[in-house]
PDB file of C-alpha atoms in Angstrom:
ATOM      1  CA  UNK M 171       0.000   0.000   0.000  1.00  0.00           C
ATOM      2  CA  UNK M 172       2.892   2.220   0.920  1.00  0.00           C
ATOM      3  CA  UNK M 173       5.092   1.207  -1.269  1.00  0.00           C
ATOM      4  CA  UNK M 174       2.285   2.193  -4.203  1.00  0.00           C
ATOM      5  CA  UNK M 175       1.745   5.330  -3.153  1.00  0.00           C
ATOM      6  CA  UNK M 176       5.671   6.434  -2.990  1.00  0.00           C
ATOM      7  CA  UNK M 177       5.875   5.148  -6.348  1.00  0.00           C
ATOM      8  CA  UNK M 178       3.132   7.035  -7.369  1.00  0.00           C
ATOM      9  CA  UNK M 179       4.261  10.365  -5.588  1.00  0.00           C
ATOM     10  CA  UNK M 180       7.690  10.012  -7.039  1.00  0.00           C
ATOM     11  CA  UNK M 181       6.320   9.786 -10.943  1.00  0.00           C
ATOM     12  CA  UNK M 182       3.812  12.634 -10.383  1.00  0.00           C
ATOM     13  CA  UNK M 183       7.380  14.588  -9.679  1.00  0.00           C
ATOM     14  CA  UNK M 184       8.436  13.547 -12.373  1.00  0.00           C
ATOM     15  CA  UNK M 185       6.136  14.231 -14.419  1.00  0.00           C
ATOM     16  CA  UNK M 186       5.664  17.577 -12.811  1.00  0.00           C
ATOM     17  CA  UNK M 187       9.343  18.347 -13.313  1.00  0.00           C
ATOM     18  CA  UNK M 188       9.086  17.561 -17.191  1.00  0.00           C
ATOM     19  CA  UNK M 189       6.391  20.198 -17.777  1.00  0.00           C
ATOM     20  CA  UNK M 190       8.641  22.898 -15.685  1.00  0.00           C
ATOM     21  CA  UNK M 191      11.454  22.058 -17.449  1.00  0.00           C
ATOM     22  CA  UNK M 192       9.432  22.398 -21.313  1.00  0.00           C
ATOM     23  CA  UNK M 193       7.780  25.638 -19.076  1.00  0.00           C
ATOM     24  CA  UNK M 194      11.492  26.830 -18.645  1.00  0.00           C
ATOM     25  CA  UNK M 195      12.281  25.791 -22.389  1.00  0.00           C
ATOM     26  CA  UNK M 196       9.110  27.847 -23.698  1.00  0.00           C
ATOM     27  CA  UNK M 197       9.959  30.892 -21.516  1.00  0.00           C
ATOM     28  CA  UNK M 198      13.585  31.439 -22.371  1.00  0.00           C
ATOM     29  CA  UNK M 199      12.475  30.829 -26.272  1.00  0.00           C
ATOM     30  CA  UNK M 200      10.037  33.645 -25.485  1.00  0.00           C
ATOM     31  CA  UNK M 201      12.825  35.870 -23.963  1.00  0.00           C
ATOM     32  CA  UNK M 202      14.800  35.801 -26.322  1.00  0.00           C
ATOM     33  CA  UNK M 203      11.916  36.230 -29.373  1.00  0.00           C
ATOM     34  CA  UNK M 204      10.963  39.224 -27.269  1.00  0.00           C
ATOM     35  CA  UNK M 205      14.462  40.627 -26.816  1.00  0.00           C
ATOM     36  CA  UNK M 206      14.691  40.359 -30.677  1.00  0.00           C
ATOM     37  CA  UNK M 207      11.611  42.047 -31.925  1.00  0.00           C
ATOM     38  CA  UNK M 208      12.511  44.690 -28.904  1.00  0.00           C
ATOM     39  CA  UNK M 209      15.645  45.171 -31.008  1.00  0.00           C
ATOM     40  CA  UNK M 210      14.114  45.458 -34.252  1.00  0.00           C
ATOM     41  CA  UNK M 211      11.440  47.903 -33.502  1.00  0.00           C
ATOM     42  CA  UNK M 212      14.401  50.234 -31.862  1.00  0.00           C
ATOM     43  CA  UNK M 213      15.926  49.712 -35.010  1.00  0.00           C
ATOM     44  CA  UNK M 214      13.010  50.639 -36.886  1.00  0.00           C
ATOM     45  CA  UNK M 215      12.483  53.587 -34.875  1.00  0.00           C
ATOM     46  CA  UNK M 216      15.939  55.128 -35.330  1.00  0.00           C
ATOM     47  CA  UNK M 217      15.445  54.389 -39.135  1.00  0.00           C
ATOM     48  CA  UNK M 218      12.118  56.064 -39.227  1.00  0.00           C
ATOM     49  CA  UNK M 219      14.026  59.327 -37.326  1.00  0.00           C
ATOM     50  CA  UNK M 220      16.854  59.271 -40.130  1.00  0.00           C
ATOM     51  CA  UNK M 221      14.112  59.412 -43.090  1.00  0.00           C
ATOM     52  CA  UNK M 222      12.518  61.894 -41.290  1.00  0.00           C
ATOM     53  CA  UNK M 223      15.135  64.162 -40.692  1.00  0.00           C
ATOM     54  CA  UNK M 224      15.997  63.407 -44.431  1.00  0.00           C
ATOM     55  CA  UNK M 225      12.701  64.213 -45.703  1.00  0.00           C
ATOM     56  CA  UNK M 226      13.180  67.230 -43.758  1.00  0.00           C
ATOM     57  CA  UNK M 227      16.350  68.378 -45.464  1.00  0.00           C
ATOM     58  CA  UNK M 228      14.890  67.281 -49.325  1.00  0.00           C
ATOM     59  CA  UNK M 229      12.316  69.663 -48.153  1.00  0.00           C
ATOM     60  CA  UNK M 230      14.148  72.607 -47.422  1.00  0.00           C
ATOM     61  CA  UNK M 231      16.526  71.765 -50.305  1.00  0.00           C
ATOM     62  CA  UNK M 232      13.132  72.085 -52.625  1.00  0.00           C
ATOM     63  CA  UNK M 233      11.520  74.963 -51.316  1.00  0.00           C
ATOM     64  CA  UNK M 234      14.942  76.962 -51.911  1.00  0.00           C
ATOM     65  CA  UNK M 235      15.094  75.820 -55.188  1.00  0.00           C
ATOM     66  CA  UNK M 236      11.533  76.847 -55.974  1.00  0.00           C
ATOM     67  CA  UNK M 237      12.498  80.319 -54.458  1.00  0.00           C
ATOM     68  CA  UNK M 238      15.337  80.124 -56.668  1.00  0.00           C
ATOM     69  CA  UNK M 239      13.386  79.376 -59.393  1.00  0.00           C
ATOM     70  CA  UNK M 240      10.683  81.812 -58.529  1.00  0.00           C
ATOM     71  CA  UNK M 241      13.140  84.558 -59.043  1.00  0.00           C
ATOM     72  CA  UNK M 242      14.704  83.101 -62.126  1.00  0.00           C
ATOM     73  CA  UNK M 243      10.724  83.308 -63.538  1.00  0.00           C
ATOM     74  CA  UNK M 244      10.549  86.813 -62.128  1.00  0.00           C
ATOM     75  CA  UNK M 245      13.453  87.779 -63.810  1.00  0.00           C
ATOM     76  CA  UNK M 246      12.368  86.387 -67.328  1.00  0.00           C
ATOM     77  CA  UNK M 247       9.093  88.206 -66.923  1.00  0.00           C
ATOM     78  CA  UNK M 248      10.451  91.528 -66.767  1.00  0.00           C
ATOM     79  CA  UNK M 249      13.245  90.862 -69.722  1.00  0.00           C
ATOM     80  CA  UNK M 250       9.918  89.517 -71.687  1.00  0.00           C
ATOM     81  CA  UNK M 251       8.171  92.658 -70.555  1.00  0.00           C
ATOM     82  CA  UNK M 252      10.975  94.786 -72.387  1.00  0.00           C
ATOM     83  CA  UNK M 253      11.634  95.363 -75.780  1.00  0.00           C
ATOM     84  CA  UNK M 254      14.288  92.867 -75.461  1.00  0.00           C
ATOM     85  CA  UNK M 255      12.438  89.868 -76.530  1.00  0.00           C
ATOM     86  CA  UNK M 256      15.256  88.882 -79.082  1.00  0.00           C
ATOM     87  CA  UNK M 257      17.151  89.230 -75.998  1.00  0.00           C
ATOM     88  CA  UNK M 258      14.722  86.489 -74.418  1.00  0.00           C
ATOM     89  CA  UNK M 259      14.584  83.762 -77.257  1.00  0.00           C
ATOM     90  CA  UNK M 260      18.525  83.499 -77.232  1.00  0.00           C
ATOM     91  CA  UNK M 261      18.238  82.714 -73.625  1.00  0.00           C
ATOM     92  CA  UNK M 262      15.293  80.126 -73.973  1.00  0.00           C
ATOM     93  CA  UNK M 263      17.128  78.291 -77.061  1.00  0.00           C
ATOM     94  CA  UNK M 264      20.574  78.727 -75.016  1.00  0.00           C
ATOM     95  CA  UNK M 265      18.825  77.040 -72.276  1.00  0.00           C
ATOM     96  CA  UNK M 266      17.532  73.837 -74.527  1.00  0.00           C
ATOM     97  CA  UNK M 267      20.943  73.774 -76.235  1.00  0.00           C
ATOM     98  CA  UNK M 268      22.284  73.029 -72.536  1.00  0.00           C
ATOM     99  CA  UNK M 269      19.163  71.041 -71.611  1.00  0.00           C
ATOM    100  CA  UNK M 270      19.953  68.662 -74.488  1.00  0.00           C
ATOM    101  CA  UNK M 271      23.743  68.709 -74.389  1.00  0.00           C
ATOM    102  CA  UNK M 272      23.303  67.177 -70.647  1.00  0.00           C
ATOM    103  CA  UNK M 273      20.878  64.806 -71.444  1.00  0.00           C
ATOM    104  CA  UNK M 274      23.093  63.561 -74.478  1.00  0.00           C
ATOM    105  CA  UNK M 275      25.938  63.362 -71.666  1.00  0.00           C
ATOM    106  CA  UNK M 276      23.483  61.374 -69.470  1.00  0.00           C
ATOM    107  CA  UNK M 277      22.477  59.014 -71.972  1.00  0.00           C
ATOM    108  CA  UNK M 278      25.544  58.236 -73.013  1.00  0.00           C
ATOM    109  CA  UNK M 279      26.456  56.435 -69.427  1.00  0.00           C
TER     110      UNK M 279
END
């Protein structure tokens, strides 16, 4: 009778030990998935903070040249306005001569 229920005891130890041990298993396999997506999503936040600050930049980089260009425009308006219009069509066909000259250079590479 005694002897039964020792056995008994001693395998539902056993038993119970297996299941902490897979419990331990599972855990640490958890810890370290955790520790890894942890990683990834600081990773992913510092990238998202360098596009950012780089979308930033291409903005400001834009909005100058469109003040730039803005100007430029300005500029063209009043030479139109003039009587120098000859004036104007050597610049505009000057400007496609070097529009097409770096395009051909382009192309070529």
């Amino acid at each position: 009778g005694d002897g039964a229920a020792a056995g008994s005891y001693g395998y539902t130890n056993s038993g119970y030990s297996v299941y902490e041990e897979e419990n331990d298993r599972l855990t640490e396999s958890l810890r370290t998935k955790v520790s890894a997506i942890k990683s990834l999503s600081i990773e992913i936040g510092t990238e998202v903070k360098n596009q950012n600050k780089m979308l930033s930049e291409m903005e400001n980089d834009f909005d100058s040249t469109g003040g730039l260009l803005g100007a430029t425009m300005g500029r063209l308006r009043t030479l139109s306005r003039g009587s120098q219009t000859k004036l104007l069509c050597y610049m505009m066909l000057f400007s496609l001569f070097v529009f097409f000259v770096i395009y051909w250079i382009i192309k070529l590479r």
